Each structure stands twice: as structure tokens, then as C-alpha cells.
Coordinates of C-alpha atoms in Angstrom, one line a residue:
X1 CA 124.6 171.7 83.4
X2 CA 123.0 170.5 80.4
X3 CA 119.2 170.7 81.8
X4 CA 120.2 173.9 83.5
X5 CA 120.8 175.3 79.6
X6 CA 117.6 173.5 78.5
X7 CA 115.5 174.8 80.9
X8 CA 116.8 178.3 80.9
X9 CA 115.8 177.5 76.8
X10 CA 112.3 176.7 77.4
X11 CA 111.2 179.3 79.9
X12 CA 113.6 182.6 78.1
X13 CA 111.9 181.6 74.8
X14 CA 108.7 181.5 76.4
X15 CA 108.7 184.8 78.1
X16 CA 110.6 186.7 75.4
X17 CA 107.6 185.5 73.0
X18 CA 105.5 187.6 75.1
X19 CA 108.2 190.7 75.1
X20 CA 107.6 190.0 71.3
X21 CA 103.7 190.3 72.0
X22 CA 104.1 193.9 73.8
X23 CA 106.5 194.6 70.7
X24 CA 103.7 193.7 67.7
X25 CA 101.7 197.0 69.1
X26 CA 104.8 199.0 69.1
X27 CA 105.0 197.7 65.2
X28 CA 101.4 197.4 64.1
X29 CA 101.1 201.3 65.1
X30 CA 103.9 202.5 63.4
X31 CA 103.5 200.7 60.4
X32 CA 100.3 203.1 59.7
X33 CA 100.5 206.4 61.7
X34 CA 104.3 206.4 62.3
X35 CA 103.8 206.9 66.2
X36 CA 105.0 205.2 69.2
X37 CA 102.0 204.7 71.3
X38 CA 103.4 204.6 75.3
X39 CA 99.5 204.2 75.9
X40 CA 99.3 201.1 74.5
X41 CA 101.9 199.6 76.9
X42 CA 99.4 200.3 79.7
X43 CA 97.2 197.7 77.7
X44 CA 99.2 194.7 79.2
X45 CA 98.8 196.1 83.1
X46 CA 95.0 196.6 82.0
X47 CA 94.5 193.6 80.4
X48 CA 96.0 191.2 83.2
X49 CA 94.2 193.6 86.5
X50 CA 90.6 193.1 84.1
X51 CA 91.2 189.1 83.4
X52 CA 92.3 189.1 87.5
X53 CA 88.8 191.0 88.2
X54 CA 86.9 189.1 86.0
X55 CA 88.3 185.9 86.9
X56 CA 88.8 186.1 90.6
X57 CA 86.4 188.8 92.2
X58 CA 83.6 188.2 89.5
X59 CA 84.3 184.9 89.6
X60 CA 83.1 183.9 85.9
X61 CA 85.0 181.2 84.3
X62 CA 87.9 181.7 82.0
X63 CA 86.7 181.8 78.9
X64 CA 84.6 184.8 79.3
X65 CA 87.4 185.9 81.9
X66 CA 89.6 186.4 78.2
X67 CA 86.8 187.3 76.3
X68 CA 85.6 189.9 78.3
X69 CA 89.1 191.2 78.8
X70 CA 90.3 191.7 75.5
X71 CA 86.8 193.5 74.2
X72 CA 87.6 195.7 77.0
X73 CA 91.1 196.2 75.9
X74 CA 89.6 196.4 71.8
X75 CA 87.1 199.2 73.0
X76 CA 90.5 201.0 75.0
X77 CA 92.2 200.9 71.4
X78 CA 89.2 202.3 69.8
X79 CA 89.0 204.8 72.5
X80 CA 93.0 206.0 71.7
X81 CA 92.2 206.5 68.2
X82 CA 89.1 208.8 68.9
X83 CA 89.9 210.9 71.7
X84 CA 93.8 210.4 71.2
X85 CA 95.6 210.3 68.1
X86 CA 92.6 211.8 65.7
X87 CA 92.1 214.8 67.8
X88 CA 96.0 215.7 67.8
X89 CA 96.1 215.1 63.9
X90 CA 93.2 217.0 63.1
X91 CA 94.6 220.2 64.6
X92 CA 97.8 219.4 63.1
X93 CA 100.3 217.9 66.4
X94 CA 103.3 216.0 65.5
X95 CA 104.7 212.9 66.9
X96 CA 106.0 214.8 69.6
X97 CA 102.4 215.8 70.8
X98 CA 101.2 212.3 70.6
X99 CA 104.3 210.9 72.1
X100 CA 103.2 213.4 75.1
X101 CA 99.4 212.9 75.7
X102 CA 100.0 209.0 75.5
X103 CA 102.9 209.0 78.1
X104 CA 100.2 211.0 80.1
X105 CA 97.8 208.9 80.0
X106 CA 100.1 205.9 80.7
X107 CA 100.6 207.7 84.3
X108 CA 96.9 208.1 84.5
X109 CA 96.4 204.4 84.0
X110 CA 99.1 203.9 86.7
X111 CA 97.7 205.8 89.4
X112 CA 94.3 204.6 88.4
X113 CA 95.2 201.3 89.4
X114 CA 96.9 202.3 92.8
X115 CA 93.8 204.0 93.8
X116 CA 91.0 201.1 92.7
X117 CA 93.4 198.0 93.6
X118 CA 96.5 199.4 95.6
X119 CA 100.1 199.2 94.4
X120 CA 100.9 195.4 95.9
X121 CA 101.0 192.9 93.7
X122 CA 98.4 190.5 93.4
X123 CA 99.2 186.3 92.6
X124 CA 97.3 185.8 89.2
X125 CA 94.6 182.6 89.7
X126 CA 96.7 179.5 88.1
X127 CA 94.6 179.0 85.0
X128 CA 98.2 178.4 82.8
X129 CA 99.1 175.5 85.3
X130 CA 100.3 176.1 88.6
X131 CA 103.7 176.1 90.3
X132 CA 104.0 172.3 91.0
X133 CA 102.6 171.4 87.1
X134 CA 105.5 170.2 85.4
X135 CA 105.5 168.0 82.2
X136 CA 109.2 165.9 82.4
X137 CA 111.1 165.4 79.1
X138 CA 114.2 162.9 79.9
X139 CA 116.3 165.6 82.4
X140 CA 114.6 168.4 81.9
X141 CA 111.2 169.3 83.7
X142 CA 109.5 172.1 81.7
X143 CA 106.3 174.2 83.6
X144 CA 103.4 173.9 82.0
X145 CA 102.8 177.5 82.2
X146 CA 105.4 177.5 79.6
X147 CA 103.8 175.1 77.2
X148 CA 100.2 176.6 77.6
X149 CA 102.5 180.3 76.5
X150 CA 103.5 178.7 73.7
X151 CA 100.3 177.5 72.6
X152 CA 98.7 180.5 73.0
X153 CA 101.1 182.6 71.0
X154 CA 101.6 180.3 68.3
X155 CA 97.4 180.5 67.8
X156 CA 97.6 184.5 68.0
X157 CA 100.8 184.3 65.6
X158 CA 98.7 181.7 63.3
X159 CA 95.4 184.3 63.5
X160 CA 97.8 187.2 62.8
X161 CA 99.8 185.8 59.6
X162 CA 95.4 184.8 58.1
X163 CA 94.2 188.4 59.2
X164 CA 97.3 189.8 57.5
X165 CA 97.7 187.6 54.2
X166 CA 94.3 186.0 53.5
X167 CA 91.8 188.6 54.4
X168 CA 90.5 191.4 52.2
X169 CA 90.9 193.3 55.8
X170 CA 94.5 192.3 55.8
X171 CA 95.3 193.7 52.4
X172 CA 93.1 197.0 53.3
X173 CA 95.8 197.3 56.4
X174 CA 98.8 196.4 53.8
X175 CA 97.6 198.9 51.6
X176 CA 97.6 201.7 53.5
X177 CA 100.5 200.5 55.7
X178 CA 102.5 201.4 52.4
X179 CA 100.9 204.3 51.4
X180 CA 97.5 206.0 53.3
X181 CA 96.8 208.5 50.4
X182 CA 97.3 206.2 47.7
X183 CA 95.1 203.4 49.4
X184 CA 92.4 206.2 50.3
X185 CA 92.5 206.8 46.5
X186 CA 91.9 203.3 45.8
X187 CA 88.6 203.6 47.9
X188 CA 90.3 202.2 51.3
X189 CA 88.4 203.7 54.5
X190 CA 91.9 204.5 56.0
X191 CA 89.9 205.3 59.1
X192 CA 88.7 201.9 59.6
X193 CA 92.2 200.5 58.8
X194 CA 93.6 203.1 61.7
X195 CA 90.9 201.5 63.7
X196 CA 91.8 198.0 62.9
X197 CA 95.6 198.8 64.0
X198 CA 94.9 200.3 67.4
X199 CA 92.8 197.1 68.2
X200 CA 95.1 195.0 66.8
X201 CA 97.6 196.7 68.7
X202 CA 96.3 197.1 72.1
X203 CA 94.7 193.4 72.0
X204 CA 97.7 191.9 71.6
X205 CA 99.9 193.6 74.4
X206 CA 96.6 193.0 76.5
X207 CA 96.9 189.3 75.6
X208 CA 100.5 189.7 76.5
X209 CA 100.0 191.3 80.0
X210 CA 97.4 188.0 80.7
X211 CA 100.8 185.7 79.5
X212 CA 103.3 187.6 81.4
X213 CA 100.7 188.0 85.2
X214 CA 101.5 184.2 86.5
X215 CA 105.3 185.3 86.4
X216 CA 105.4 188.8 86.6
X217 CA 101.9 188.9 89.4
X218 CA 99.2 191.1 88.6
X219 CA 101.4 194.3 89.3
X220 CA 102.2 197.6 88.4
X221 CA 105.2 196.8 86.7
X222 CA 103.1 195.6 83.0
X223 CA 102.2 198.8 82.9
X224 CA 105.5 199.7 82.1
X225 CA 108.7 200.2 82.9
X226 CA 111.1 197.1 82.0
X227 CA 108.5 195.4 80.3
X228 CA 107.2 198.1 78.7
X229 CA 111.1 198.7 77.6
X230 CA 111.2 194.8 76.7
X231 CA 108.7 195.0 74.5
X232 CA 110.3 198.5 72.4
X233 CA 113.4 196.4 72.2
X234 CA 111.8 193.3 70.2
X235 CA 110.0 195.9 68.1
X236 CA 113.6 197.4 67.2
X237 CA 115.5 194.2 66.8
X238 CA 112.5 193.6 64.5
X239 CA 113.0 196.3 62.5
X240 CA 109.8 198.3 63.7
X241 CA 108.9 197.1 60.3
X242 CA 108.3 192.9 60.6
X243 CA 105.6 191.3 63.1
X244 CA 107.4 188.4 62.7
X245 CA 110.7 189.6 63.1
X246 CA 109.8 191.3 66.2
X247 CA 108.6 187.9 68.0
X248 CA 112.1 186.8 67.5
X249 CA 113.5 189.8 68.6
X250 CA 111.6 189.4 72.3
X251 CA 112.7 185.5 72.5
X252 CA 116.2 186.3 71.7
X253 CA 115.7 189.1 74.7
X254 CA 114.4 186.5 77.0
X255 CA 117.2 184.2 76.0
X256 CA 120.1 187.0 76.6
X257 CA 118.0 187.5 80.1
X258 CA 117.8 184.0 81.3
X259 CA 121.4 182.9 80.4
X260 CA 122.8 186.3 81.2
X261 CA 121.3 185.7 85.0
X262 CA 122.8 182.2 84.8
X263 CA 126.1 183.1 84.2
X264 CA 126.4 186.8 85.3
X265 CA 124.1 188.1 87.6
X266 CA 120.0 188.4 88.1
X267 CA 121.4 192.0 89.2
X268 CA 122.4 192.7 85.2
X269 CA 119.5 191.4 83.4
X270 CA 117.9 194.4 82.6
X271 CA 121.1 196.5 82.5
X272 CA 122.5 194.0 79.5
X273 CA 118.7 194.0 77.9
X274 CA 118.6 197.7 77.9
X275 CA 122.3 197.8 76.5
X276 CA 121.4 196.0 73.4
X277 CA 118.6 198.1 72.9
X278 CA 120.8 201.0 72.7
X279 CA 123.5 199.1 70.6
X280 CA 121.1 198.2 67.8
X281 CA 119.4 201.7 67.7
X282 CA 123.3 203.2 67.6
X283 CA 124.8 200.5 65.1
X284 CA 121.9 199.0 63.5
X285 CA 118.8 200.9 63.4
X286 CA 116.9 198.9 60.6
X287 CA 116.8 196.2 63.1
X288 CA 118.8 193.1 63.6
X289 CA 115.4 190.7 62.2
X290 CA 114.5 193.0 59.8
X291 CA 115.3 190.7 56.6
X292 CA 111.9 191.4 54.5
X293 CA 111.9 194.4 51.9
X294 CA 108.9 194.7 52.8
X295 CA 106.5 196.3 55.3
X296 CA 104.2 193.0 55.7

């Protein structure tokens, strides 16, 4: 029973990190337009079916596999800020407008993919470990898919917490995170710090759609859906406010998951996931992990 809980430990925390990944574009984007980009969630579906076409039909190595697929998915943020969210602010749309185009466009993306690779799944090539690649700790045998998760998130998270705190880039996004006209008075290019956040944004759910493919499959389903629902949960639980915060609000979303199937039902995961969503936007809207007075 005991390895049963450990186990269920290691691989919840390890997928709910990457629900946390999904969530840090929800948060990076509202933190300086005040939108919730559905767009971006298509990032994750894009970036996993680009590393899979890269990596498997291509047949290049996987390094430039992951290079190659997140410049893609940097150029894709770029591409929402110019032909998305600047063209709806200049002639004076709302959230509501961009809310709209980007859930279009998430449908676009969709169907895109069922016409150029079909709607089956597809395996994802084993570059995390395969199935049988287990790395044994007394009673428990943890994949190491799960270890090679955690590394890569805890680099990203590492990379993140430098851009943010010890960059001059970092405190040009802080700035005008906390106030755009003030920071534009300051001589911030608010544009370039927009920029910044829809890279920042779409790179790391892209990243996050690469994590989640070896359990998930190359499939239709990270372009949204549950995990696109997943990862606006961990932003809320975080506040919408706190990165950080939000990557503990996606592991304690895979850890509800994985012990709820343990000792419920596989049938109720996502029913009990998508009730707390709802219970922390009715009862506690500033976020459960949201303990910083501060934006960043």
C-alpha cells in the first residue's frame, strides 16, 4: 500500500508540474494584457505534433528536435501578438473580442491537425525513457520519464526565476506587469515586453505539450480540452498572479488526480479536478497559492 502511495507521489507531482507549465502562459499573459489567451493552449498540441515531425519523420536528432520546436512555437507567440491581440486593441476590442478570435483560432489549429496528421493518436518516440526504464528506490520503482520531467522543469523553473529577477529584461517585464503607462513613461518599450510575454508564454506550454506527449500520445487532446482546463486550474490555484504558485497549483492537481483514481474512480478524475476549479473560483478567487503581495 505504501509504494502504491509513493508511486502515485512521484508520477501525480510529475504530471501536475506540467499542468503548472500550461498554467505559467495562462499567468505570464494576464499579468501584462489582462487576457486569457485560449490560443496559447494550442501551443502544447503544436509543440508536441512539431518535436514528433521533427524528431520522427525528419529524423534529426533531439536536440535540434527541441530547438527547432520551440522557435517555432516563439515565432507562433510573436505571431498572436501581431495579427491577434494588437490588431483587436488598436481598434479598441475588449477582452471579450480577444477571448473570441483566440478560441477561434484554437479550432483552427484543431482541425488543422486532423487534416495534415489525422485525429489518431500518434506514440511519441521514447527520448524521456521508455516504458520498461525504471530506476528502483527500496519498494518503489519510479519511470524515468518521470525523473527526466522533473529535470527538465526544474531547469525551465531555474531559467524562469534568472529571466524574471536578475535580468534588466526581467525588471522591464516587472515593470510594466505593475503598471504599462507608468513603465512606458520610464522609457520601457511596453511593446517589446508584450512580446517577451507571448514568447514566454507560448514556449513554455509548448515545452509542456513535449512533457505531457509520452503519456498523453501525440494527440488532439493537448490542444485542449482537459488539459487545456488543467492548466487554467493551476493558474487559478496560483492566483493568476504567482508563476511559482501556479506550479504548485498543477502538482497539487495531479496529486488530487492520481490518488482520487486510486481510491475513487479513473471515471471521476476529471469531474473532481474540474470541481475544485469551480470551488476556488466560487470561494477563493485570489487563488489558494497566491501568498505574495506581489505580482512577481
Amino acid at each position: 500500500m505504501l509504494q502504491d502511495i509513493l508511486q502515485n507521489i512521484v508520477s501525480g507531482a510529475s504530471i501536475g508540474a506540467t499542468y503548472g507549465l500550461v498554467g505559467l502562459g495562462v499567468v505570464f499573459l494576464w499579468l501584462t494584457i489582462s487576457r486569457i489567451n485560449f490560443a496559447n493552449i494550442s501551443s502544447a498540441m503544436l509543440g508536441a505534433y512539431l518535436f514528433y515531425t521533427f524528431y520522427t519523420m525528419v529524423n534529426l536528432g533531439f536536440f535540434l528536435s527541441f530547438v527547432l520546436s520551440v522557435g517555432v512555437i516563439a515565432l507562433y507567440g510573436i505571431g498572436l501578438r501581431a495579427f491577434i491581440y494588437e490588431p483587436i486593441r488598436k481598434r479598441g476590442g475588449g477582452r471579450l473580442e480577444f477571448v473570441v478570435a483566440t478560441l477561434m483560432l484554437c479550432t483552427f489549429w484543431l482541425n488543422l491537425i486532423i487534416v495534415t496528421y489525422g485525429a489518431l493518436p500518434k506514440p511519441f518516440p521514447p527520448v524521456f525513457g521508455g516504458n520498461k526504464d525504471f530506476i528502483t528506490i527500496g519498494s518503489v520503482r519510479i519511470p524515468t520519464l518521470y525523473l527526466n520531467i522533473y529535470l527538465v522543469i526544474a531547469v525551465l523553473m531555474v531559467l524562469i526565476y534568472f529571466i524574471l529577477n536578475k535580468t534588466l529584461i526581467g525588471k522591464s517585464f516587472r515593470a510594466a506587469a505593475q503598471n504599462r503607462e507608468a513603465a512606458a513613461l520610464m522609457g520601457i518599450d511596453v511593446k517589446v515586453t508584450t512580446s517577451l510575454s507571448f514568447i514566454m508564454a507560448t514556449c513554455v506550454v509548448g515545452i509542456a505539450g513535449i512533457l505531457l506527449a509520452p503519456i498523453y500520445f501525440v494527440s488532439l487532446e493537448l490542444g485542449g480540452g482537459s488539459i487545456g482546463v488543467k492548466g487554467f486550474a493551476s493558474a487559478v490555484l496560483g492566483g493568476l498572479t504567482n508563476p511559482y504558485g501556479t506550479i504548485l497549483g498543477g502538482i497539487s492537481l495531479g496529486l488530487l488526480e492520481n490518488f482520487s483514481t486510486l481510491y475513487i474512480s479513473s471515471t471521476y478524475r476529471d469531474i473532481i479536478s474540474f470541481s475544485v476549479l469551480v470551488a476556488v473560483l466560487i470561494l477563493k478567487p485570489s487563488g489558494i497559492f497566491n501568498w505574495k503581495s506581489k505580482k512577481i
